[in-house]
PDB file of C-alpha atoms and ligand atoms in Angstrom:
ATOM      1  CA  UNK A  11    -114.159 -69.185 220.954  1.00 95.00           C
ATOM      2  CA  UNK A  12    -117.852 -70.051 220.852  1.00 98.00           C
ATOM      3  CA  UNK A  13    -120.347 -67.209 221.172  1.00 98.00           C
ATOM      4  CA  UNK A  14    -123.897 -68.266 221.984  1.00 98.00           C
ATOM      5  CA  UNK A  15    -126.663 -65.740 221.394  1.00 98.00           C
ATOM      6  CA  UNK A  16    -129.741 -66.241 223.563  1.00 98.00           C
ATOM      7  CA  UNK A  17    -132.923 -64.204 223.377  1.00 98.00           C
ATOM      8  CA  UNK A  18    -136.568 -64.384 222.343  1.00 98.00           C
ATOM      9  CA  UNK A  19    -137.889 -64.093 218.781  1.00 97.00           C
ATOM     10  CA  UNK A  20    -136.959 -60.692 217.392  1.00 96.00           C
ATOM     11  CA  UNK A  21    -134.462 -59.791 220.121  1.00 98.00           C
ATOM     12  CA  UNK A  22    -131.736 -59.241 217.509  1.00 96.00           C
ATOM     13  CA  UNK A  23    -129.739 -62.485 217.613  1.00 97.00           C
ATOM     14  CA  UNK A  24    -129.485 -62.548 213.818  1.00 94.00           C
ATOM     15  CA  UNK A  25    -128.684 -58.832 213.598  1.00 93.00           C
ATOM     16  CA  UNK A  26    -125.960 -59.020 216.267  1.00 97.00           C
ATOM     17  CA  UNK A  27    -124.704 -62.348 214.878  1.00 97.00           C
ATOM     18  CA  UNK A  28    -124.112 -60.705 211.498  1.00 94.00           C
ATOM     19  CA  UNK A  29    -122.284 -57.793 213.144  1.00 96.00           C
ATOM     20  CA  UNK A  30    -120.074 -60.187 215.138  1.00 98.00           C
ATOM     21  CA  UNK A  31    -119.307 -62.140 211.972  1.00 97.00           C
ATOM     22  CA  UNK A  32    -118.337 -58.963 210.087  1.00 96.00           C
ATOM     23  CA  UNK A  33    -116.197 -57.614 212.937  1.00 98.00           C
ATOM     24  CA  UNK A  34    -114.454 -60.758 214.205  1.00 97.00           C
ATOM     25  CA  UNK A  35    -114.716 -63.123 211.238  1.00 97.00           C
ATOM     26  CA  UNK A  36    -116.416 -65.837 213.322  1.00 98.00           C
ATOM     27  CA  UNK A  37    -119.058 -67.435 211.064  1.00 98.00           C
ATOM     28  CA  UNK A  38    -122.662 -67.045 212.228  1.00 97.00           C
ATOM     29  CA  UNK A  39    -124.543 -70.315 212.411  1.00 97.00           C
ATOM     30  CA  UNK A  40    -128.286 -69.751 212.538  1.00 96.00           C
ATOM     31  CA  UNK A  41    -130.251 -72.970 212.986  1.00 97.00           C
ATOM     32  CA  UNK A  42    -133.399 -71.069 211.929  1.00 95.00           C
ATOM     33  CA  UNK A  43    -131.761 -69.992 208.631  1.00 91.00           C
ATOM     34  CA  UNK A  44    -130.379 -73.481 207.958  1.00 95.00           C
ATOM     35  CA  UNK A  45    -133.782 -75.048 208.597  1.00 95.00           C
ATOM     36  CA  UNK A  46    -135.569 -72.426 206.454  1.00 91.00           C
ATOM     37  CA  UNK A  47    -133.162 -73.207 203.611  1.00 90.00           C
ATOM     38  CA  UNK A  48    -134.168 -76.882 203.796  1.00 94.00           C
ATOM     39  CA  UNK A  49    -137.835 -75.861 203.658  1.00 94.00           C
ATOM     40  CA  UNK A  50    -137.176 -73.502 200.728  1.00 89.00           C
ATOM     41  CA  UNK A  51    -135.340 -76.247 198.816  1.00 93.00           C
ATOM     42  CA  UNK A  52    -138.140 -78.695 199.667  1.00 96.00           C
ATOM     43  CA  UNK A  53    -135.689 -81.394 200.828  1.00 96.00           C
ATOM     44  CA  UNK A  54    -136.763 -84.478 202.829  1.00 96.00           C
ATOM     45  CA  UNK A  55    -135.711 -82.656 206.006  1.00 96.00           C
ATOM     46  CA  UNK A  56    -137.493 -79.488 204.854  1.00 97.00           C
ATOM     47  CA  UNK A  57    -140.732 -81.438 204.451  1.00 97.00           C
ATOM     48  CA  UNK A  58    -140.417 -82.752 208.027  1.00 96.00           C
ATOM     49  CA  UNK A  59    -139.739 -79.388 209.685  1.00 97.00           C
ATOM     50  CA  UNK A  60    -141.976 -77.056 207.616  1.00 96.00           C
ATOM     51  CA  UNK A  61    -145.187 -77.509 209.644  1.00 96.00           C
ATOM     52  CA  UNK A  62    -143.326 -77.465 212.971  1.00 97.00           C
ATOM     53  CA  UNK A  63    -141.673 -74.134 212.139  1.00 97.00           C
ATOM     54  CA  UNK A  64    -144.846 -72.580 210.755  1.00 95.00           C
ATOM     55  CA  UNK A  65    -146.553 -73.436 214.059  1.00 95.00           C
ATOM     56  CA  UNK A  66    -143.723 -71.844 216.053  1.00 96.00           C
ATOM     57  CA  UNK A  67    -142.856 -75.168 217.728  1.00 97.00           C
ATOM     58  CA  UNK A  68    -139.343 -76.479 218.337  1.00 98.00           C
ATOM     59  CA  UNK A  69    -137.784 -78.923 215.886  1.00 98.00           C
ATOM     60  CA  UNK A  70    -136.523 -82.185 217.496  1.00 97.00           C
ATOM     61  CA  UNK A  71    -133.164 -81.912 219.275  1.00 96.00           C
ATOM     62  CA  UNK A  72    -131.488 -84.701 217.243  1.00 95.00           C
ATOM     63  CA  UNK A  73    -132.341 -82.998 213.920  1.00 97.00           C
ATOM     64  CA  UNK A  74    -131.015 -79.609 215.019  1.00 98.00           C
ATOM     65  CA  UNK A  75    -127.929 -81.097 216.663  1.00 97.00           C
ATOM     66  CA  UNK A  76    -127.000 -82.934 213.450  1.00 96.00           C
ATOM     67  CA  UNK A  77    -127.252 -79.659 211.469  1.00 96.00           C
ATOM     68  CA  UNK A  78    -125.027 -77.856 213.988  1.00 97.00           C
ATOM     69  CA  UNK A  79    -122.580 -80.739 214.315  1.00 97.00           C
ATOM     70  CA  UNK A  80    -121.899 -80.917 210.588  1.00 96.00           C
ATOM     71  CA  UNK A  81    -121.667 -77.107 210.256  1.00 97.00           C
ATOM     72  CA  UNK A  82    -119.157 -76.633 213.084  1.00 97.00           C
ATOM     73  CA  UNK A  83    -116.984 -79.390 211.598  1.00 96.00           C
ATOM     74  CA  UNK A  84    -116.270 -77.090 208.594  1.00 97.00           C
ATOM     75  CA  UNK A  85    -112.784 -75.536 208.454  1.00 97.00           C
ATOM     76  CA  UNK A  86    -114.068 -71.949 208.782  1.00 97.00           C
ATOM     77  CA  UNK A  87    -115.295 -72.762 212.320  1.00 97.00           C
ATOM     78  CA  UNK A  88    -111.877 -73.818 213.584  1.00 95.00           C
ATOM     79  CA  UNK A  89    -111.070 -70.395 215.143  1.00 94.00           C
ATOM     80  CA  UNK A  90    -114.555 -69.989 216.504  1.00 96.00           C
ATOM     81  CA  UNK A  91    -118.201 -69.447 215.607  1.00 98.00           C
ATOM     82  CA  UNK A  92    -121.375 -67.685 216.663  1.00 98.00           C
ATOM     83  CA  UNK A  93    -124.486 -69.733 217.432  1.00 98.00           C
ATOM     84  CA  UNK A  94    -127.763 -67.933 216.731  1.00 98.00           C
ATOM     85  CA  UNK A  95    -130.822 -69.873 217.926  1.00 97.00           C
ATOM     86  CA  UNK A  96    -128.934 -72.864 219.333  1.00 98.00           C
ATOM     87  CA  UNK A  97    -128.946 -74.218 222.006  1.00 98.00           C
ATOM     88  CA  UNK A  98    -132.569 -73.541 222.794  1.00 97.00           C
ATOM     89  CA  UNK A  99    -133.116 -76.182 225.451  1.00 97.00           C
ATOM     90  CA  UNK A 100    -130.987 -77.489 228.289  1.00 97.00           C
ATOM     91  CA  UNK A 101    -130.723 -80.815 226.470  1.00 97.00           C
ATOM     92  CA  UNK A 102    -129.321 -79.065 223.370  1.00 98.00           C
ATOM     93  CA  UNK A 103    -126.727 -77.288 225.537  1.00 97.00           C
ATOM     94  CA  UNK A 104    -125.621 -80.603 227.030  1.00 97.00           C
ATOM     95  CA  UNK A 105    -125.455 -82.228 223.573  1.00 96.00           C
ATOM     96  CA  UNK A 106    -123.390 -79.294 222.263  1.00 97.00           C
ATOM     97  CA  UNK A 107    -120.947 -79.750 225.108  1.00 95.00           C
ATOM     98  CA  UNK A 108    -120.597 -83.429 224.106  1.00 95.00           C
ATOM     99  CA  UNK A 109    -119.831 -82.725 220.435  1.00 95.00           C
ATOM    100  CA  UNK A 110    -117.579 -79.669 220.871  1.00 95.00           C
ATOM    101  CA  UNK A 111    -116.934 -79.055 224.545  1.00 88.00           C
ATOM    102  CA  UNK A 112    -113.323 -78.005 224.574  1.00 83.00           C
ATOM    103  CA  UNK A 113    -113.673 -74.344 223.527  1.00 91.00           C
ATOM    104  CA  UNK A 114    -113.878 -71.210 225.663  1.00 93.00           C
ATOM    105  CA  UNK A 115    -117.403 -69.869 225.368  1.00 96.00           C
ATOM    106  CA  UNK A 116    -119.619 -66.884 226.102  1.00 97.00           C
ATOM    107  CA  UNK A 117    -123.417 -66.923 226.288  1.00 98.00           C
ATOM    108  CA  UNK A 118    -125.021 -63.530 225.669  1.00 98.00           C
ATOM    109  CA  UNK A 119    -128.682 -63.062 226.539  1.00 98.00           C
ATOM    110  CA  UNK A 120    -130.232 -60.166 224.614  1.00 98.00           C
ATOM    111  CA  UNK A 121    -133.110 -58.765 226.657  1.00 98.00           C
ATOM    112  CA  UNK A 122    -136.057 -56.963 225.017  1.00 98.00           C
ATOM    113  CA  UNK A 123    -139.655 -56.474 226.243  1.00 96.00           C
ATOM    114  CA  UNK A 124    -142.393 -58.426 224.440  1.00 94.00           C
ATOM    115  CA  UNK A 125    -144.114 -55.162 223.465  1.00 94.00           C
ATOM    116  CA  UNK A 126    -141.036 -53.975 221.562  1.00 95.00           C
ATOM    117  CA  UNK A 127    -140.520 -57.433 220.062  1.00 96.00           C
ATOM    118  CA  UNK A 128    -144.047 -57.526 218.614  1.00 94.00           C
ATOM    119  CA  UNK A 129    -143.444 -54.213 216.830  1.00 92.00           C
ATOM    120  CA  UNK A 130    -140.116 -55.371 215.418  1.00 92.00           C
ATOM    121  CA  UNK A 131    -141.457 -58.674 214.149  1.00 94.00           C
ATOM    122  CA  UNK A 132    -144.415 -56.959 212.498  1.00 92.00           C
ATOM    123  CA  UNK A 133    -141.913 -54.982 210.382  1.00 91.00           C
ATOM    124  CA  UNK A 134    -139.303 -57.655 209.653  1.00 92.00           C
ATOM    125  CA  UNK A 135    -138.314 -58.595 206.117  1.00 91.00           C
ATOM    126  CA  UNK A 136    -135.760 -61.326 205.408  1.00 89.00           C
ATOM    127  CA  UNK A 137    -133.714 -62.510 202.466  1.00 87.00           C
ATOM    128  CA  UNK A 138    -134.266 -66.250 202.089  1.00 77.00           C
ATOM    129  CA  UNK A 139    -131.161 -66.461 199.912  1.00 82.00           C
ATOM    130  CA  UNK A 140    -128.473 -65.113 202.272  1.00 83.00           C
ATOM    131  CA  UNK A 141    -130.356 -64.570 205.541  1.00 79.00           C
ATOM    132  CA  UNK A 142    -129.844 -60.786 205.793  1.00 85.00           C
ATOM    133  CA  UNK A 143    -132.522 -59.181 207.974  1.00 87.00           C
ATOM    134  CA  UNK A 144    -134.247 -55.810 207.392  1.00 90.00           C
ATOM    135  CA  UNK A 145    -137.062 -53.870 208.979  1.00 89.00           C
ATOM    136  CA  UNK A 146    -139.650 -51.923 206.987  1.00 85.00           C
ATOM    137  CA  UNK A 147    -139.591 -49.264 209.688  1.00 79.00           C
ATOM    138  CA  UNK A 148    -135.978 -48.464 208.723  1.00 72.00           C
ATOM    139  CA  UNK A 149    -135.672 -49.461 205.057  1.00 70.00           C
ATOM    140  CA  UNK A 150    -138.386 -49.397 202.391  1.00 75.00           C
ATOM    141  CA  UNK A 151    -136.721 -52.173 200.404  1.00 81.00           C
ATOM    142  CA  UNK A 152    -137.985 -55.029 198.253  1.00 84.00           C
ATOM    143  CA  UNK A 153    -134.597 -56.503 197.298  1.00 91.00           C
ATOM    144  CA  UNK A 154    -131.690 -57.664 199.446  1.00 92.00           C
ATOM    145  CA  UNK A 155    -128.849 -55.162 199.428  1.00 91.00           C
ATOM    146  CA  UNK A 156    -126.319 -57.959 199.991  1.00 90.00           C
ATOM    147  CA  UNK A 157    -127.294 -60.433 197.242  1.00 92.00           C
ATOM    148  CA  UNK A 158    -130.155 -58.866 195.250  1.00 93.00           C
ATOM    149  CA  UNK A 159    -132.717 -61.599 196.071  1.00 92.00           C
ATOM    150  CA  UNK A 160    -136.346 -60.739 196.817  1.00 90.00           C
ATOM    151  CA  UNK A 161    -137.206 -59.918 200.449  1.00 91.00           C
ATOM    152  CA  UNK A 162    -140.066 -61.690 202.140  1.00 89.00           C
ATOM    153  CA  UNK A 163    -142.076 -61.821 205.372  1.00 91.00           C
ATOM    154  CA  UNK A 164    -141.355 -64.928 207.441  1.00 90.00           C
ATOM    155  CA  UNK A 165    -144.231 -67.412 207.761  1.00 89.00           C
ATOM    156  CA  UNK A 166    -143.745 -67.586 211.517  1.00 93.00           C
ATOM    157  CA  UNK A 167    -143.993 -63.802 212.025  1.00 94.00           C
ATOM    158  CA  UNK A 168    -147.815 -63.920 212.039  1.00 90.00           C
ATOM    159  CA  UNK A 169    -149.011 -62.579 215.441  1.00 90.00           C
ATOM    160  CA  UNK A 170    -150.552 -65.890 216.624  1.00 91.00           C
ATOM    161  CA  UNK A 171    -147.323 -67.795 215.825  1.00 95.00           C
ATOM    162  CA  UNK A 172    -145.211 -65.067 217.449  1.00 96.00           C
ATOM    163  CA  UNK A 173    -147.197 -65.530 220.699  1.00 95.00           C
ATOM    164  CA  UNK A 174    -146.514 -69.262 220.564  1.00 96.00           C
ATOM    165  CA  UNK A 175    -142.756 -68.643 220.030  1.00 97.00           C
ATOM    166  CA  UNK A 176    -142.688 -66.255 223.021  1.00 97.00           C
ATOM    167  CA  UNK A 177    -144.478 -68.876 225.140  1.00 97.00           C
ATOM    168  CA  UNK A 178    -141.982 -71.622 224.251  1.00 97.00           C
ATOM    169  CA  UNK A 179    -139.076 -69.258 224.914  1.00 97.00           C
ATOM    170  CA  UNK A 180    -140.433 -68.397 228.383  1.00 97.00           C
ATOM    171  CA  UNK A 181    -140.784 -72.126 229.127  1.00 97.00           C
ATOM    172  CA  UNK A 182    -137.299 -73.163 227.966  1.00 97.00           C
ATOM    173  CA  UNK A 183    -134.953 -70.270 228.740  1.00 97.00           C
ATOM    174  CA  UNK A 184    -134.795 -70.637 232.570  1.00 98.00           C
ATOM    175  CA  UNK A 185    -132.716 -73.857 232.707  1.00 98.00           C
ATOM    176  CA  UNK A 186    -130.396 -72.565 229.948  1.00 98.00           C
ATOM    177  CA  UNK A 187    -129.708 -69.330 231.823  1.00 98.00           C
ATOM    178  CA  UNK A 188    -129.008 -71.326 234.972  1.00 98.00           C
ATOM    179  CA  UNK A 189    -126.685 -73.687 233.064  1.00 98.00           C
ATOM    180  CA  UNK A 190    -124.524 -70.909 231.559  1.00 98.00           C
ATOM    181  CA  UNK A 191    -124.694 -68.840 234.717  1.00 98.00           C
ATOM    182  CA  UNK A 192    -123.285 -71.743 236.756  1.00 97.00           C
ATOM    183  CA  UNK A 193    -120.475 -72.101 234.219  1.00 96.00           C
ATOM    184  CA  UNK A 194    -119.678 -68.401 234.776  1.00 96.00           C
ATOM    185  CA  UNK A 195    -120.009 -67.504 231.073  1.00 97.00           C
ATOM    186  CA  UNK A 196    -123.390 -65.742 231.000  1.00 98.00           C
ATOM    187  CA  UNK A 197    -123.707 -62.036 230.094  1.00 98.00           C
ATOM    188  CA  UNK A 198    -126.951 -60.061 229.869  1.00 98.00           C
ATOM    189  CA  UNK A 199    -127.353 -57.158 227.487  1.00 98.00           C
ATOM    190  CA  UNK A 200    -130.070 -54.540 227.043  1.00 98.00           C
ATOM    191  CA  UNK A 201    -131.329 -55.173 223.492  1.00 98.00           C
ATOM    192  CA  UNK A 202    -133.681 -52.168 223.329  1.00 97.00           C
ATOM    193  CA  UNK A 203    -131.022 -49.723 222.158  1.00 97.00           C
ATOM    194  CA  UNK A 204    -130.094 -49.256 218.484  1.00 96.00           C
ATOM    195  CA  UNK A 205    -128.335 -52.227 216.827  1.00 96.00           C
ATOM    196  CA  UNK A 206    -125.053 -50.268 216.868  1.00 98.00           C
ATOM    197  CA  UNK A 207    -125.382 -49.458 220.589  1.00 98.00           C
ATOM    198  CA  UNK A 208    -126.236 -53.081 221.388  1.00 98.00           C
ATOM    199  CA  UNK A 209    -123.218 -54.192 219.370  1.00 98.00           C
ATOM    200  CA  UNK A 210    -120.933 -51.893 221.363  1.00 98.00           C
ATOM    201  CA  UNK A 211    -121.937 -53.811 224.502  1.00 98.00           C
ATOM    202  CA  UNK A 212    -121.661 -57.185 222.777  1.00 98.00           C
ATOM    203  CA  UNK A 213    -118.196 -56.217 221.556  1.00 98.00           C
ATOM    204  CA  UNK A 214    -117.024 -55.170 225.001  1.00 97.00           C
ATOM    205  CA  UNK A 215    -118.123 -58.563 226.402  1.00 97.00           C
ATOM    206  CA  UNK A 216    -116.354 -60.480 223.607  1.00 97.00           C
ATOM    207  CA  UNK A 217    -113.199 -58.344 223.833  1.00 97.00           C
ATOM    208  CA  UNK A 218    -113.028 -58.866 227.603  1.00 95.00           C
ATOM    209  CA  UNK A 219    -112.926 -62.628 226.988  1.00 92.00           C
ATOM    210  CA  UNK A 220    -110.614 -62.578 223.984  1.00 90.00           C
ATOM    211  CA  UNK A 221    -107.964 -60.502 225.776  1.00 79.00           C
TER     212      UNK A 221
HETATM  213  P1  AP5 B  28    -135.101 -68.673 214.475  1.00 55.18           P
HETATM  214  O1  AP5 B  28    -134.945 -68.293 213.067  1.00 55.18           O
HETATM  215  O2  AP5 B  28    -133.888 -68.913 215.302  1.00 55.18           O
HETATM  216  O3  AP5 B  28    -136.075 -67.611 215.159  1.00 55.18           O
HETATM  217  P2  AP5 B  28    -136.078 -66.900 216.601  1.00 55.18           P
HETATM  218  O4  AP5 B  28    -135.150 -67.458 217.622  1.00 55.18           O
HETATM  219  O5  AP5 B  28    -137.499 -66.880 216.994  1.00 55.18           O
HETATM  220  O6  AP5 B  28    -135.436 -65.558 216.366  1.00 55.18           O
HETATM  221  P3  AP5 B  28    -135.711 -64.593 215.181  1.00 55.18           P
HETATM  222  O7  AP5 B  28    -134.891 -65.019 213.998  1.00 55.18           O
HETATM  223  O8  AP5 B  28    -137.187 -64.440 214.973  1.00 55.18           O
HETATM  224  O9  AP5 B  28    -135.220 -63.212 215.769  1.00 55.18           O
HETATM  225  P4  AP5 B  28    -133.766 -62.639 216.052  1.00 55.18           P
HETATM  226  O10 AP5 B  28    -133.527 -62.647 217.525  1.00 55.18           O
HETATM  227  O11 AP5 B  28    -132.720 -63.292 215.181  1.00 55.18           O
HETATM  228  O12 AP5 B  28    -133.980 -61.140 215.614  1.00 55.18           O
HETATM  229  P5  AP5 B  28    -133.545 -60.349 214.277  1.00 55.18           P
HETATM  230  O13 AP5 B  28    -132.097 -60.023 214.316  1.00 55.18           O
HETATM  231  O14 AP5 B  28    -134.058 -61.089 213.081  1.00 55.18           O
HETATM  232  O15 AP5 B  28    -135.979 -69.996 214.573  1.00 55.18           O
HETATM  233  C1  AP5 B  28    -137.161 -70.156 213.821  1.00 55.18           C
HETATM  234  C2  AP5 B  28    -137.748 -71.545 214.064  1.00 55.18           C
HETATM  235  O16 AP5 B  28    -136.795 -72.575 213.697  1.00 55.18           O
HETATM  236  C3  AP5 B  28    -138.084 -71.878 215.522  1.00 55.18           C
HETATM  237  O17 AP5 B  28    -139.358 -71.363 215.887  1.00 55.18           O
HETATM  238  C4  AP5 B  28    -138.031 -73.408 215.490  1.00 55.18           C
HETATM  239  O18 AP5 B  28    -139.181 -73.949 214.878  1.00 55.18           O
HETATM  240  C5  AP5 B  28    -136.855 -73.677 214.582  1.00 55.18           C
HETATM  241  N1  AP5 B  28    -135.581 -73.745 215.311  1.00 55.18           N
HETATM  242  C6  AP5 B  28    -134.489 -72.922 215.145  1.00 55.18           C
HETATM  243  N2  AP5 B  28    -133.514 -73.258 215.981  1.00 55.18           N
HETATM  244  C7  AP5 B  28    -133.970 -74.312 216.702  1.00 55.18           C
HETATM  245  C8  AP5 B  28    -133.421 -75.101 217.756  1.00 55.18           C
HETATM  246  N3  AP5 B  28    -132.191 -74.859 218.253  1.00 55.18           N
HETATM  247  N4  AP5 B  28    -134.170 -76.093 218.275  1.00 55.18           N
HETATM  248  C9  AP5 B  28    -135.397 -76.367 217.805  1.00 55.18           C
HETATM  249  N5  AP5 B  28    -135.993 -75.657 216.810  1.00 55.18           N
HETATM  250  C10 AP5 B  28    -135.284 -74.642 216.277  1.00 55.18           C
HETATM  251  O19 AP5 B  28    -134.351 -58.982 214.489  1.00 55.18           O
HETATM  252  C11 AP5 B  28    -135.768 -58.944 214.408  1.00 55.18           C
HETATM  253  C12 AP5 B  28    -136.214 -57.613 213.752  1.00 55.18           C
HETATM  254  O20 AP5 B  28    -135.848 -56.536 214.613  1.00 55.18           O
HETATM  255  C13 AP5 B  28    -135.518 -57.320 212.403  1.00 55.18           C
HETATM  256  O21 AP5 B  28    -136.441 -56.690 211.548  1.00 55.18           O
HETATM  257  C14 AP5 B  28    -134.358 -56.397 212.764  1.00 55.18           C
HETATM  258  O22 AP5 B  28    -134.014 -55.527 211.701  1.00 55.18           O
HETATM  259  C15 AP5 B  28    -134.933 -55.638 213.966  1.00 55.18           C
HETATM  260  N6  AP5 B  28    -133.918 -55.292 214.980  1.00 55.18           N
HETATM  261  C16 AP5 B  28    -132.860 -56.055 215.375  1.00 55.18           C
HETATM  262  N7  AP5 B  28    -132.180 -55.417 216.363  1.00 55.18           N
HETATM  263  C17 AP5 B  28    -132.827 -54.247 216.601  1.00 55.18           C
HETATM  264  C18 AP5 B  28    -132.608 -53.167 217.519  1.00 55.18           C
HETATM  265  N8  AP5 B  28    -131.594 -53.150 218.388  1.00 55.18           N
HETATM  266  N9  AP5 B  28    -133.501 -52.132 217.491  1.00 55.18           N
HETATM  267  C19 AP5 B  28    -134.552 -52.129 216.607  1.00 55.18           C
HETATM  268  N10 AP5 B  28    -134.791 -53.107 215.704  1.00 55.18           N
HETATM  269  C20 AP5 B  28    -133.947 -54.172 215.711  1.00 55.18           C
END
C-alpha cells in the first residue's frame, strides 16, 4: 500500500503522516524532512538545495526522485509507506509510477483555507533531529518530547516565503488532482478539524482500501 498525502504548506501532511505511521506501521517518508536533514548536515546536496528551500521554491525533480527511490528501496517499506510532500508535480507522479508502480495506492488531499494555514505556520515549531512537529498555540515547549532535541522555527515559515509556497502549490496541484482522480484513488478530507478528528477520516479511507 502506498499512501500519498497531498495538501498545501501547513495542511497537516506531516502530522497525519506521523499518526498513520504510529497506527499502521507504514513508515512516513517526508521529502521536506530528508532535504532539511541534508541542509542541517551541510552535505553537498544540502548546499545545493538550501537556497531553493529557503525561497520556498521546488527542488529539481531528479534530486527529489533519487531521495525517494533510495528510501522506498529499504526493507521497512516493503509492506507499504506514506509519502508526505511527494509527488508535488505531475512529472514526479509519473516518475514515481515508473520506479514503484505495482502497488495499490491512495492519494489523500487535506483541504484547509489559506487563512487557517497562515495561523498554523506562524505557530509551528519543529524538531530538526526527528521531524516531530509542534505548535506553540498548543504546547509551550522548547525541547522535543520524542527525542529531547531543541525545537526550532523553520526558515521557510516566514510570511513572505509562505506566500510563495502557497502560490507554487496552487500552480502545481491541479494536474496532480486530475491524475489521481482519473486513477480512481483520490480522496478529499476536511483538514480544519482537530488532528484527531482529521485522522479519524484518514483512517476510514485507509481502512476502506485495506479491507
Ligand atoms: P515540506 O517540508 O514538504 O513542506 P510543505 O509541503 O510546505 O508542508 P509543511 O511541512 O509546511 O506542512 P504540513 O502539511 O506537513 O503540515 P504540519 O503537519 O507540519 O517541503 C519544504 C520544502 O522542501 C519545499 O518548499 C521544497 O523546497 C522542498 N521539497 C519538499 N518536497 C519536495 C518535492 N517533492 N519536490 C520539490 N521540492 C520539494 O502542520 C503544520 C502546523 O499545523 C503544525 O504546527 C501542526 O502542529 C499544526 N497542525 C497540524 N494539523 C492541525 C490541525 N488539524 N489543526 C490545527 N493545527 C494543526
